[in-house]
Coordinates of C-alpha atoms in Angstrom, one line a residue:
M7 CA 9.9 27.8 -4.8
A8 CA 11.2 25.3 -1.4
Q9 CA 11.6 21.7 -0.9
I10 CA 11.1 19.0 1.4
K11 CA 13.6 16.6 1.9
I12 CA 13.3 13.1 3.1
N13 CA 16.3 11.4 4.3
N14 CA 16.5 7.6 5.5
L15 CA 13.0 7.4 6.7
S16 CA 12.0 4.2 8.1
F17 CA 9.0 3.2 10.2
Q18 CA 7.2 0.1 11.6
Y19 CA 4.1 0.2 14.2
E20 CA 4.8 -1.0 17.7
T21 CA 2.2 -3.7 17.4
H22 CA 3.4 -4.8 13.8
G23 CA 6.5 -6.8 13.2
E24 CA 7.1 -5.6 9.4
D25 CA 8.5 -2.3 7.8
I26 CA 6.0 0.2 6.3
F27 CA 8.9 2.5 5.1
K28 CA 12.7 1.5 5.4
N29 CA 15.1 4.2 4.0
V30 CA 12.8 6.2 1.9
C31 CA 14.6 9.2 0.4
I32 CA 12.6 11.4 -1.5
N33 CA 12.7 15.4 -2.2
I34 CA 9.3 17.1 -2.9
D35 CA 8.5 20.9 -4.1
T36 CA 6.5 22.9 -2.0
D37 CA 4.8 24.2 -4.8
W38 CA 3.4 20.4 -6.7
K39 CA 0.0 19.1 -7.0
L40 CA 1.2 15.8 -5.9
G41 CA -1.3 12.4 -5.9
L42 CA 0.1 9.6 -3.8
I43 CA -1.3 6.2 -5.0
G44 CA -0.6 2.8 -3.7
R45 CA -2.3 -0.8 -3.1
N46 CA -4.2 -0.5 0.2
G47 CA -2.1 -1.5 2.9
R48 CA 1.0 0.0 1.7
G49 CA 1.1 3.3 4.1
K50 CA -0.2 6.1 2.3
T51 CA -1.9 7.7 5.4
T52 CA 0.6 6.5 7.5
F53 CA 3.3 8.5 4.9
L54 CA 0.9 11.6 5.6
K55 CA 0.8 11.3 9.3
L56 CA 4.1 10.7 9.4
L57 CA 4.9 14.3 7.7
H58 CA 2.2 15.7 9.9
G59 CA 4.1 14.9 12.9
E60 CA 2.1 12.2 14.5
Y61 CA 4.1 9.1 14.6
K62 CA 7.5 8.7 15.6
Y63 CA 10.4 7.7 13.0
S64 CA 13.8 7.2 11.7
G65 CA 15.5 9.5 9.9
Q66 CA 14.9 13.2 8.7
I67 CA 12.0 15.5 7.2
I68 CA 13.2 18.9 6.8
S69 CA 10.5 21.1 5.4
P70 CA 10.3 24.8 5.1
V71 CA 6.5 24.6 5.6
S72 CA 4.1 23.5 8.4
F73 CA 1.8 20.3 7.4
D74 CA -2.0 20.3 7.5
Y75 CA -4.2 17.2 7.7
F76 CA -7.3 16.6 6.0
P77 CA -9.8 15.1 7.6
M78 CA -9.1 17.1 10.6
T79 CA -11.0 17.2 13.8
V80 CA -13.1 19.9 14.5
D81 CA -16.0 21.5 17.1
D82 CA -19.0 20.5 14.8
N83 CA -21.5 22.1 17.1
K84 CA -21.0 25.5 16.3
D85 CA -21.7 27.8 13.2
A86 CA -20.1 26.6 9.8
L87 CA -18.5 29.8 9.6
E88 CA -16.9 29.9 12.9
V89 CA -15.6 26.0 12.5
M90 CA -13.9 27.6 9.3
R91 CA -12.4 30.2 10.9
E92 CA -10.7 28.2 14.1
S93 CA -9.7 25.9 10.9
I94 CA -7.6 28.7 9.3
A95 CA -6.3 30.8 12.9
P96 CA -7.5 31.5 16.4
F97 CA -9.4 34.6 15.1
T98 CA -12.0 34.7 17.9
K99 CA -9.3 34.3 20.3
W100 CA -7.3 37.0 19.0
E101 CA -10.3 39.5 18.7
K102 CA -10.8 39.0 22.5
E103 CA -7.4 39.5 23.4
L104 CA -7.1 42.7 21.0
E105 CA -10.1 44.2 23.0
I106 CA -8.7 43.4 26.9
Y107 CA -5.3 44.9 25.6
S108 CA -6.7 47.7 24.1
N109 CA -8.3 48.8 27.0
N110 CA -5.0 48.8 29.2
I111 CA -1.7 50.6 28.5
E112 CA 0.3 48.1 30.4
Y113 CA -0.4 45.5 27.5
M114 CA 0.8 47.5 24.7
K115 CA 3.8 45.0 23.8
E116 CA 1.2 42.2 23.8
Y117 CA -1.7 44.1 21.9
G118 CA 1.3 44.7 19.1
E119 CA 2.0 41.3 19.3
V120 CA -1.5 39.8 18.6
L121 CA -2.3 42.5 16.0
E122 CA 0.6 41.6 13.9
K123 CA -0.7 37.9 13.9
F124 CA -3.9 38.7 13.4
I125 CA -3.4 41.4 10.4
D126 CA -0.7 38.6 9.2
H127 CA -4.0 36.1 8.6
D128 CA -5.9 39.1 7.3
G129 CA -7.9 39.0 10.5
Y130 CA -10.0 41.9 9.3
I131 CA -11.4 40.8 5.8
I132 CA -11.1 36.7 7.1
N133 CA -15.0 36.4 6.6
E134 CA -15.2 38.0 3.4
V135 CA -12.4 36.0 2.1
I136 CA -13.9 32.9 3.2
E137 CA -17.5 33.8 1.7
K138 CA -15.5 34.6 -1.7
E139 CA -13.7 30.8 -1.6
V140 CA -16.8 29.1 -0.8
R141 CA -18.6 30.7 -3.7
K142 CA -15.8 29.6 -6.0
M143 CA -16.2 25.8 -4.3
G144 CA -19.7 25.9 -5.7
L145 CA -21.5 26.6 -2.4
E146 CA -24.0 29.5 -1.5
T147 CA -23.0 31.5 1.3
E148 CA -25.9 31.1 3.3
I149 CA -24.3 27.7 4.4
L150 CA -21.7 29.8 6.8
N151 CA -25.1 30.4 9.0
R152 CA -25.7 27.1 9.7
T153 CA -24.6 24.4 12.4
F154 CA -21.7 22.4 10.9
K155 CA -22.9 19.4 11.9
T156 CA -26.3 19.6 10.1
L157 CA -24.4 20.0 6.7
S158 CA -24.0 17.0 4.4
L159 CA -20.7 15.2 4.4
G160 CA -19.9 16.6 0.9
E161 CA -20.6 20.1 2.3
Q162 CA -18.3 19.5 5.4
T163 CA -15.5 18.2 3.0
K164 CA -15.8 21.4 0.7
L165 CA -15.9 24.0 3.5
L166 CA -12.7 22.6 5.2
L167 CA -10.8 22.1 2.3
V168 CA -11.5 26.2 1.4
A169 CA -10.2 26.4 5.3
L170 CA -7.1 24.5 4.7
F171 CA -6.3 26.2 1.7
L172 CA -6.8 30.0 3.5
K173 CA -4.1 29.0 6.0
K174 CA -0.7 30.7 5.8
N175 CA 2.7 29.2 4.3
N176 CA 0.9 25.4 4.9
F177 CA 1.2 22.5 2.8
L178 CA -1.8 20.4 2.8
L179 CA -1.7 16.5 3.1
I180 CA -5.2 15.5 1.7
D181 CA -6.3 12.2 2.9
E182 CA -9.3 10.8 0.3
P183 CA -11.3 13.6 0.2
T184 CA -14.1 12.2 -2.6
N185 CA -15.2 9.3 -0.8
H186 CA -17.9 11.5 0.3
L187 CA -18.7 13.6 -3.1
D188 CA -21.0 13.0 -5.5
T189 CA -20.2 13.3 -9.1
E190 CA -21.0 17.2 -9.0
G191 CA -19.2 17.3 -6.1
R192 CA -16.6 15.8 -7.4
E193 CA -16.6 18.2 -10.3
C194 CA -16.7 21.3 -8.4
V195 CA -13.5 20.2 -5.8
A196 CA -11.5 19.3 -9.2
K197 CA -12.0 22.7 -10.4
Y198 CA -10.9 24.6 -7.1
L199 CA -7.9 22.2 -6.8
Q200 CA -6.9 23.0 -10.2
K201 CA -6.5 26.5 -9.0
K202 CA -4.3 25.7 -6.0
S203 CA -0.8 24.1 -5.3
G204 CA 1.4 22.5 -2.6
F205 CA -0.5 19.4 -1.5
I206 CA -0.2 15.6 -1.6
L207 CA -3.8 14.6 -2.5
V208 CA -4.5 10.6 -1.6
S209 CA -7.2 9.6 -4.4
H210 CA -8.2 6.2 -6.0
D211 CA -10.5 8.4 -8.5
R212 CA -8.6 8.1 -11.5
D213 CA -10.2 10.9 -13.5
F214 CA -9.9 13.2 -10.2
L215 CA -6.5 12.8 -10.2
D216 CA -5.9 13.5 -13.8
K217 CA -8.0 16.8 -13.1
V218 CA -6.1 18.0 -10.5
I219 CA -2.3 16.5 -10.1
N220 CA 0.5 17.2 -11.8
H221 CA 3.1 14.9 -10.2
I222 CA 2.6 11.0 -8.6
L223 CA 4.4 9.6 -5.8
S224 CA 3.7 5.8 -5.6
I225 CA 4.4 3.4 -3.0
N226 CA 5.0 0.3 -5.0
K227 CA 6.3 -3.0 -3.6
N228 CA 9.7 -2.3 -3.0
N229 CA 10.1 1.2 -3.2
I230 CA 8.6 4.5 -3.5
D231 CA 8.8 6.5 -6.8
I232 CA 8.1 10.2 -8.0
Q233 CA 7.3 10.9 -11.9
K234 CA 6.1 13.9 -13.4
G235 CA 2.8 14.1 -14.8
N236 CA -1.0 12.7 -13.8
Y237 CA -2.5 9.3 -13.1
S238 CA -2.6 8.6 -16.8
T239 CA 0.9 9.7 -17.1
W240 CA 1.8 7.6 -14.6
Q241 CA 0.1 4.2 -15.8
L242 CA 1.2 4.1 -19.5
N243 CA 4.9 4.4 -18.1
N244 CA 4.1 2.1 -15.8
S245 CA 2.9 -0.1 -18.0
K246 CA 5.8 0.2 -20.5
R247 CA 8.0 -0.5 -17.8
D248 CA 6.2 -3.3 -16.9
D249 CA 6.4 -4.5 -20.4
F250 CA 9.6 -3.9 -20.8
E251 CA 10.9 -5.6 -17.3
K252 CA 8.7 -8.7 -18.7
S253 CA 10.4 -8.9 -22.0
E254 CA 13.9 -8.5 -20.6
N255 CA 13.1 -11.2 -18.3
E256 CA 11.9 -13.8 -20.6
K257 CA 15.2 -12.9 -22.8
L258 CA 17.4 -13.4 -19.9
L259 CA 15.7 -17.1 -18.9
K260 CA 16.2 -18.2 -22.1
E261 CA 20.0 -16.7 -22.3
I262 CA 20.6 -18.5 -18.6
K263 CA 18.9 -21.7 -19.7
R264 CA 21.0 -21.8 -23.2
L265 CA 24.4 -20.6 -21.0
Q266 CA 23.7 -23.7 -18.4
I267 CA 23.1 -26.3 -21.5
A268 CA 26.5 -24.9 -22.6
A269 CA 28.6 -24.9 -19.8
K270 CA 27.5 -28.5 -18.7
Q271 CA 28.3 -29.3 -22.3
K272 CA 31.8 -28.1 -22.2
S273 CA 32.5 -29.4 -18.8
N274 CA 31.6 -32.7 -20.2
W275 CA 33.9 -32.4 -22.9
S276 CA 36.8 -31.2 -20.6
N277 CA 36.6 -34.2 -18.4
K278 CA 36.0 -37.1 -21.2
V279 CA 39.1 -35.4 -22.8
E280 CA 41.1 -35.0 -19.4
A281 CA 40.4 -39.0 -19.2
T282 CA 42.2 -39.6 -22.6
K283 CA 45.2 -39.0 -21.0
K284 CA 45.0 -42.4 -18.9
G285 CA 44.4 -44.1 -22.1
C286 CA 46.1 -47.4 -23.2
G287 CA 49.5 -46.6 -25.4
P288 CA 51.5 -43.7 -26.2
V289 CA 49.6 -40.5 -25.7
D290 CA 50.7 -36.8 -25.5
R291 CA 49.3 -36.1 -22.2
G292 CA 50.4 -32.4 -22.4
F293 CA 48.4 -31.7 -25.7
I294 CA 45.2 -33.2 -24.1
G295 CA 45.6 -31.5 -20.8
H296 CA 45.8 -28.0 -22.3
K297 CA 43.0 -28.9 -24.6
A298 CA 41.3 -30.1 -21.8
A299 CA 42.2 -26.9 -19.9
K300 CA 40.9 -24.4 -22.7
I301 CA 37.4 -26.5 -23.0
M302 CA 37.2 -25.7 -19.1
K303 CA 38.2 -22.2 -19.2
R304 CA 35.4 -21.9 -21.7
A305 CA 32.7 -23.6 -19.7
K306 CA 34.3 -20.9 -17.0
C307 CA 33.4 -18.1 -19.1
L308 CA 30.2 -19.4 -20.2
E309 CA 29.2 -19.9 -16.2
K310 CA 30.5 -16.3 -15.5
R311 CA 28.2 -14.6 -18.0
Q312 CA 25.4 -16.9 -16.6
N313 CA 25.9 -15.3 -13.5
K314 CA 25.8 -11.9 -14.8
A315 CA 22.6 -12.8 -16.4
I316 CA 20.8 -13.9 -13.3
E317 CA 22.3 -10.7 -11.6
E318 CA 20.4 -8.5 -14.4
K319 CA 17.8 -10.7 -14.2
S320 CA 17.2 -10.4 -9.9
K321 CA 17.1 -6.4 -10.6
L322 CA 14.1 -6.6 -12.7
L323 CA 10.1 -7.4 -11.6
K324 CA 10.4 -6.2 -8.1
N325 CA 7.4 -3.6 -8.7
I326 CA 5.2 -5.4 -11.0
E327 CA 2.3 -5.7 -9.1
E328 CA 0.9 -9.6 -9.7
V329 CA -3.1 -9.1 -10.8
E330 CA -4.7 -12.3 -10.5
K331 CA -8.3 -13.0 -11.7
L332 CA -11.2 -12.6 -9.2
K333 CA -13.9 -15.0 -9.4
I334 CA -17.5 -14.6 -8.4
S335 CA -20.1 -17.3 -7.2
N336 CA -23.0 -16.0 -9.4
I337 CA -26.2 -18.3 -10.1
D338 CA -27.0 -17.9 -13.7
S339 CA -30.9 -17.6 -12.9
T340 CA -33.7 -19.3 -14.9
S341 CA -36.1 -16.7 -14.8
N342 CA -36.0 -13.6 -17.1
K343 CA -36.7 -11.2 -14.6
I344 CA -34.3 -10.8 -11.3
L345 CA -36.0 -7.5 -10.1
E346 CA -39.0 -5.1 -10.9
V347 CA -39.8 -1.9 -9.6
I348 CA -43.1 -0.3 -10.6
D349 CA -43.9 3.5 -9.5
L350 CA -41.5 3.1 -6.2
Q351 CA -41.7 6.1 -4.0
I352 CA -39.9 6.1 -0.5
I353 CA -41.6 8.0 2.1
Y354 CA -40.4 9.5 5.1
E355 CA -41.3 12.7 6.7
K356 CA -42.5 13.5 2.8
E357 CA -41.9 11.9 -0.4
L358 CA -38.5 11.5 -1.1
F359 CA -38.0 11.2 -5.3
N360 CA -39.4 14.4 -7.1
N361 CA -40.6 11.4 -9.4
P362 CA -41.6 7.4 -8.7
V363 CA -39.2 5.1 -9.9
T364 CA -39.7 2.2 -12.1
F365 CA -37.1 -0.4 -14.0
K366 CA -36.7 -3.8 -14.6
V367 CA -33.4 -5.7 -14.0
N368 CA -33.0 -8.9 -16.5
P369 CA -29.9 -11.4 -15.9
K370 CA -26.3 -10.1 -16.7
D371 CA -27.9 -6.6 -16.3
R372 CA -25.3 -4.1 -14.3
I373 CA -27.4 -1.2 -13.2
W374 CA -25.5 2.0 -12.4
I375 CA -28.2 4.3 -10.1
R376 CA -26.6 7.8 -10.1
G377 CA -27.7 10.7 -8.4
K378 CA -26.5 13.8 -6.0
N379 CA -26.1 13.3 -2.6
G380 CA -28.8 12.9 -0.6
C381 CA -31.6 12.1 -3.4
G382 CA -32.6 8.6 -1.9
K383 CA -29.9 6.0 -3.7
S384 CA -29.0 4.6 -0.3
S385 CA -32.4 4.6 1.0
L386 CA -33.6 2.6 -2.3
I387 CA -30.6 0.0 -1.9
K388 CA -31.6 -0.5 1.8
L389 CA -35.3 -0.9 0.6
L390 CA -34.2 -3.7 -2.0
I391 CA -32.2 -5.5 0.4
G392 CA -35.1 -6.0 2.9
E393 CA -34.7 -2.9 5.3
D394 CA -38.3 -1.8 7.0
I395 CA -38.5 1.4 4.9
N396 CA -42.0 3.0 4.3
Y397 CA -42.8 3.2 0.5
T398 CA -45.5 3.0 -2.1
G399 CA -45.0 1.1 -5.2
Y400 CA -44.5 -2.7 -6.3
I401 CA -41.4 -4.6 -5.7
D402 CA -40.7 -7.9 -7.1
K403 CA -37.1 -9.6 -6.4
A404 CA -34.9 -12.6 -6.8
K405 CA -34.3 -14.4 -3.3
N406 CA -30.7 -14.9 -3.2
I407 CA -28.9 -11.3 -2.8
S408 CA -25.6 -10.4 -1.8
Y409 CA -25.2 -7.1 -0.4
V410 CA -21.8 -4.8 -0.3
S411 CA -22.6 -1.7 2.3
Q412 CA -21.3 1.7 2.3
D413 CA -20.0 1.7 5.8
T414 CA -17.5 -0.3 7.5
F415 CA -17.6 1.2 10.8
Y416 CA -19.5 -2.3 12.2
L417 CA -16.5 -4.4 11.4
K418 CA -14.1 -5.9 14.1
G419 CA -12.6 -8.9 15.5
K420 CA -10.5 -11.8 13.9
I421 CA -11.3 -12.9 10.3
E422 CA -12.1 -16.4 11.4
E423 CA -15.3 -14.9 13.3
F424 CA -16.6 -13.0 10.3
F425 CA -16.7 -15.9 7.7
K426 CA -18.3 -18.0 10.6
E427 CA -20.7 -15.6 10.8
R428 CA -21.4 -15.3 7.1
G429 CA -21.6 -18.6 6.5
I430 CA -18.7 -18.3 3.9
D431 CA -15.7 -20.6 2.9
E432 CA -12.4 -19.7 4.7
Q433 CA -10.2 -20.5 1.9
Y434 CA -12.6 -18.8 -1.0
L435 CA -12.2 -15.7 1.3
K436 CA -8.7 -15.5 2.3
S437 CA -7.5 -16.5 -2.0
S438 CA -10.1 -13.8 -2.9
L439 CA -8.4 -11.4 -0.2
N440 CA -4.9 -12.2 -1.6
K441 CA -5.7 -11.6 -4.8
L442 CA -6.9 -8.2 -4.0
G443 CA -3.4 -7.1 -2.3
F444 CA -3.4 -8.9 1.1
N445 CA -0.5 -10.4 2.8
D446 CA -1.3 -13.8 4.8
T447 CA -0.2 -12.1 8.2
Q448 CA -2.7 -9.2 7.9
F449 CA -5.5 -12.1 8.6
E450 CA -3.4 -12.8 12.2
K451 CA -4.6 -9.0 12.9
N452 CA -7.6 -7.7 14.4
I453 CA -10.1 -6.1 11.7
E454 CA -10.7 -3.0 13.3
T455 CA -6.8 -2.3 13.0
W456 CA -7.2 -2.8 9.3
S457 CA -7.4 0.4 6.8
E458 CA -10.9 1.6 5.4
G459 CA -9.6 0.2 2.0
Q460 CA -8.9 -3.2 3.8
K461 CA -12.4 -3.3 5.4
K462 CA -13.7 -2.4 2.1
K463 CA -12.1 -5.0 0.3
L464 CA -13.2 -7.5 2.9
L465 CA -17.0 -6.9 2.0
I466 CA -16.4 -7.2 -1.7
A467 CA -14.4 -10.4 -1.2
A468 CA -17.1 -11.9 1.1
S469 CA -19.9 -10.7 -1.5
L470 CA -18.0 -12.4 -4.1
C471 CA -18.0 -15.9 -2.2
E472 CA -21.8 -15.5 -1.8
R473 CA -24.0 -17.4 -4.2
A474 CA -26.3 -15.1 -5.6
E475 CA -28.4 -14.3 -8.4
L476 CA -28.4 -10.5 -7.8
Y477 CA -25.6 -8.4 -6.7
I478 CA -26.0 -5.0 -4.6
W479 CA -23.3 -2.9 -3.9
D480 CA -23.4 0.4 -2.4
E481 CA -20.7 2.9 -3.1
P482 CA -18.4 -0.6 -2.7
L483 CA -15.3 1.5 -4.3
N484 CA -14.4 3.7 -1.3
F485 CA -10.9 3.7 -0.4
I486 CA -10.4 1.0 -2.6
D487 CA -6.8 1.4 -4.7
V488 CA -7.2 1.8 -8.4
I489 CA -5.4 -1.6 -9.3
S490 CA -8.2 -3.5 -7.2
R491 CA -10.6 -1.3 -9.0
I492 CA -9.4 -2.4 -12.3
Q493 CA -9.4 -6.0 -11.3
I494 CA -13.1 -5.5 -10.1
E495 CA -14.0 -4.0 -13.0
N496 CA -12.3 -6.7 -14.9
M497 CA -13.8 -9.2 -13.2
I498 CA -17.3 -8.1 -13.7
L499 CA -17.1 -8.1 -17.5
E500 CA -16.0 -11.5 -17.8
E501 CA -17.9 -13.1 -15.2
Q502 CA -21.0 -10.6 -16.0
P503 CA -22.7 -10.8 -12.7
T504 CA -26.5 -9.4 -12.6
I505 CA -25.5 -6.1 -10.2
I506 CA -27.4 -2.8 -9.0
F507 CA -24.4 -0.2 -7.9
V508 CA -24.2 3.0 -6.5
E509 CA -20.9 4.6 -7.4
H510 CA -19.2 8.1 -8.0
D511 CA -16.3 7.0 -9.5
Q512 CA -17.5 7.9 -13.5
C513 CA -14.3 5.4 -14.9
F514 CA -15.6 2.5 -13.0
G515 CA -19.4 3.3 -13.9
N516 CA -19.0 4.1 -17.5
K517 CA -16.9 0.8 -18.1
I518 CA -19.1 -1.6 -16.6
A519 CA -22.9 -0.3 -16.4
T520 CA -25.4 -1.8 -19.3
K521 CA -28.1 0.6 -17.8
I522 CA -28.3 3.9 -16.0
I523 CA -30.9 5.0 -13.5
D524 CA -30.6 8.9 -12.9
I525 CA -32.4 9.4 -9.3
K526 CA -33.7 13.2 -9.5

């Protein structure tokens, strides 16, 4: 076991004025399975890239191991096997060099140096090792013969994770690997990661984190904190701490108020007693002065206790996340039927579904559409929102539909341009974003510079602002932080909008769905 030591780490972007990190000091064991959590925009990806050496910073990062970052850029025009080999080490380059050097005695030294590296990285058996690990990830080895770019995003994710874990003496920085994985894919990756160690994992999927990690690093409002355990352990400890601090805060507020009243009374009594020294007739001014001084001393003592209570109070509530309730502009439909689909079949080059799809959506229904990647979930969603897709069957739907897309790549420009284009009330939109963890300075930045989670929150906030009878959300939680996921869950359960959604977060789906449609 070795330690990665981070001392007085500070960083801010040149284009932004605020500190992302300031004087951070933490130690990380290289055999930990560390989950990294925090609200969108807090700097999770930035932290990983600082470790990876992509940004300049002040302070120290002292590590006995090298860092590798996921997702990495690869040449996707090559076969999957070659992409994986190159991701692990330059095996093909070494093989060519060994062939060249072996034919000339003058290059014996160079031959020996390359051969040593080749053997250290299991070069003679690397293809077999890759095949073995690929099977552990739940994939068939035939996939290695296909061109990498023809694979699904889920398949690509699995192969690149395998390649990273086959590298020698490296600590892995894994940034949101679950966004392109269906439920089955997440389960496969979770089982694979359970048997590995030496990584930091950014994920907002609570079930996935619980299965994989043994430590949590949380980027809070005012500090960075490390705890032993999984996400559920962290959430329980965090809730207990928040409840304790809120309770202590209430006690101290009452104590401060009581002390303020008592100190004011003592001060008033002291002044009144002192005033009697100037009264008519003979008075014992020494006695009166002594009595006034004693009362004033008690008032000063009360003030000192009050200041101490204020100081103790100031140490509380710094990391408590203020989570306000979200609102949605759903229209209460007068119809008993919002949507009806009968014997629907989507047709591209061939029929997409194994069996035609039939379902009906009534007011307040929350329909969870599930299925493997590539089964046609997104195609069904796009057809329902009015895209030109060839199909057979019958569709009858409400006119007022609000849609959240899976992708955010098209978002750019200023937020003022966005709400004008969508016809959304500016204050409603910004208020919803504030509740989702935005600060007002974020609105000054171009949308394309926002984190992926912040962009997705913009689409969700826009949908909340739109008056609709039916909300259709395609993987709305990709990149969204855990706190915001819980906010959205609570809003849906309280407001009860009629919604159709595609989502691979099992915890979210199980909490809010009233009906499930499995696409096969």
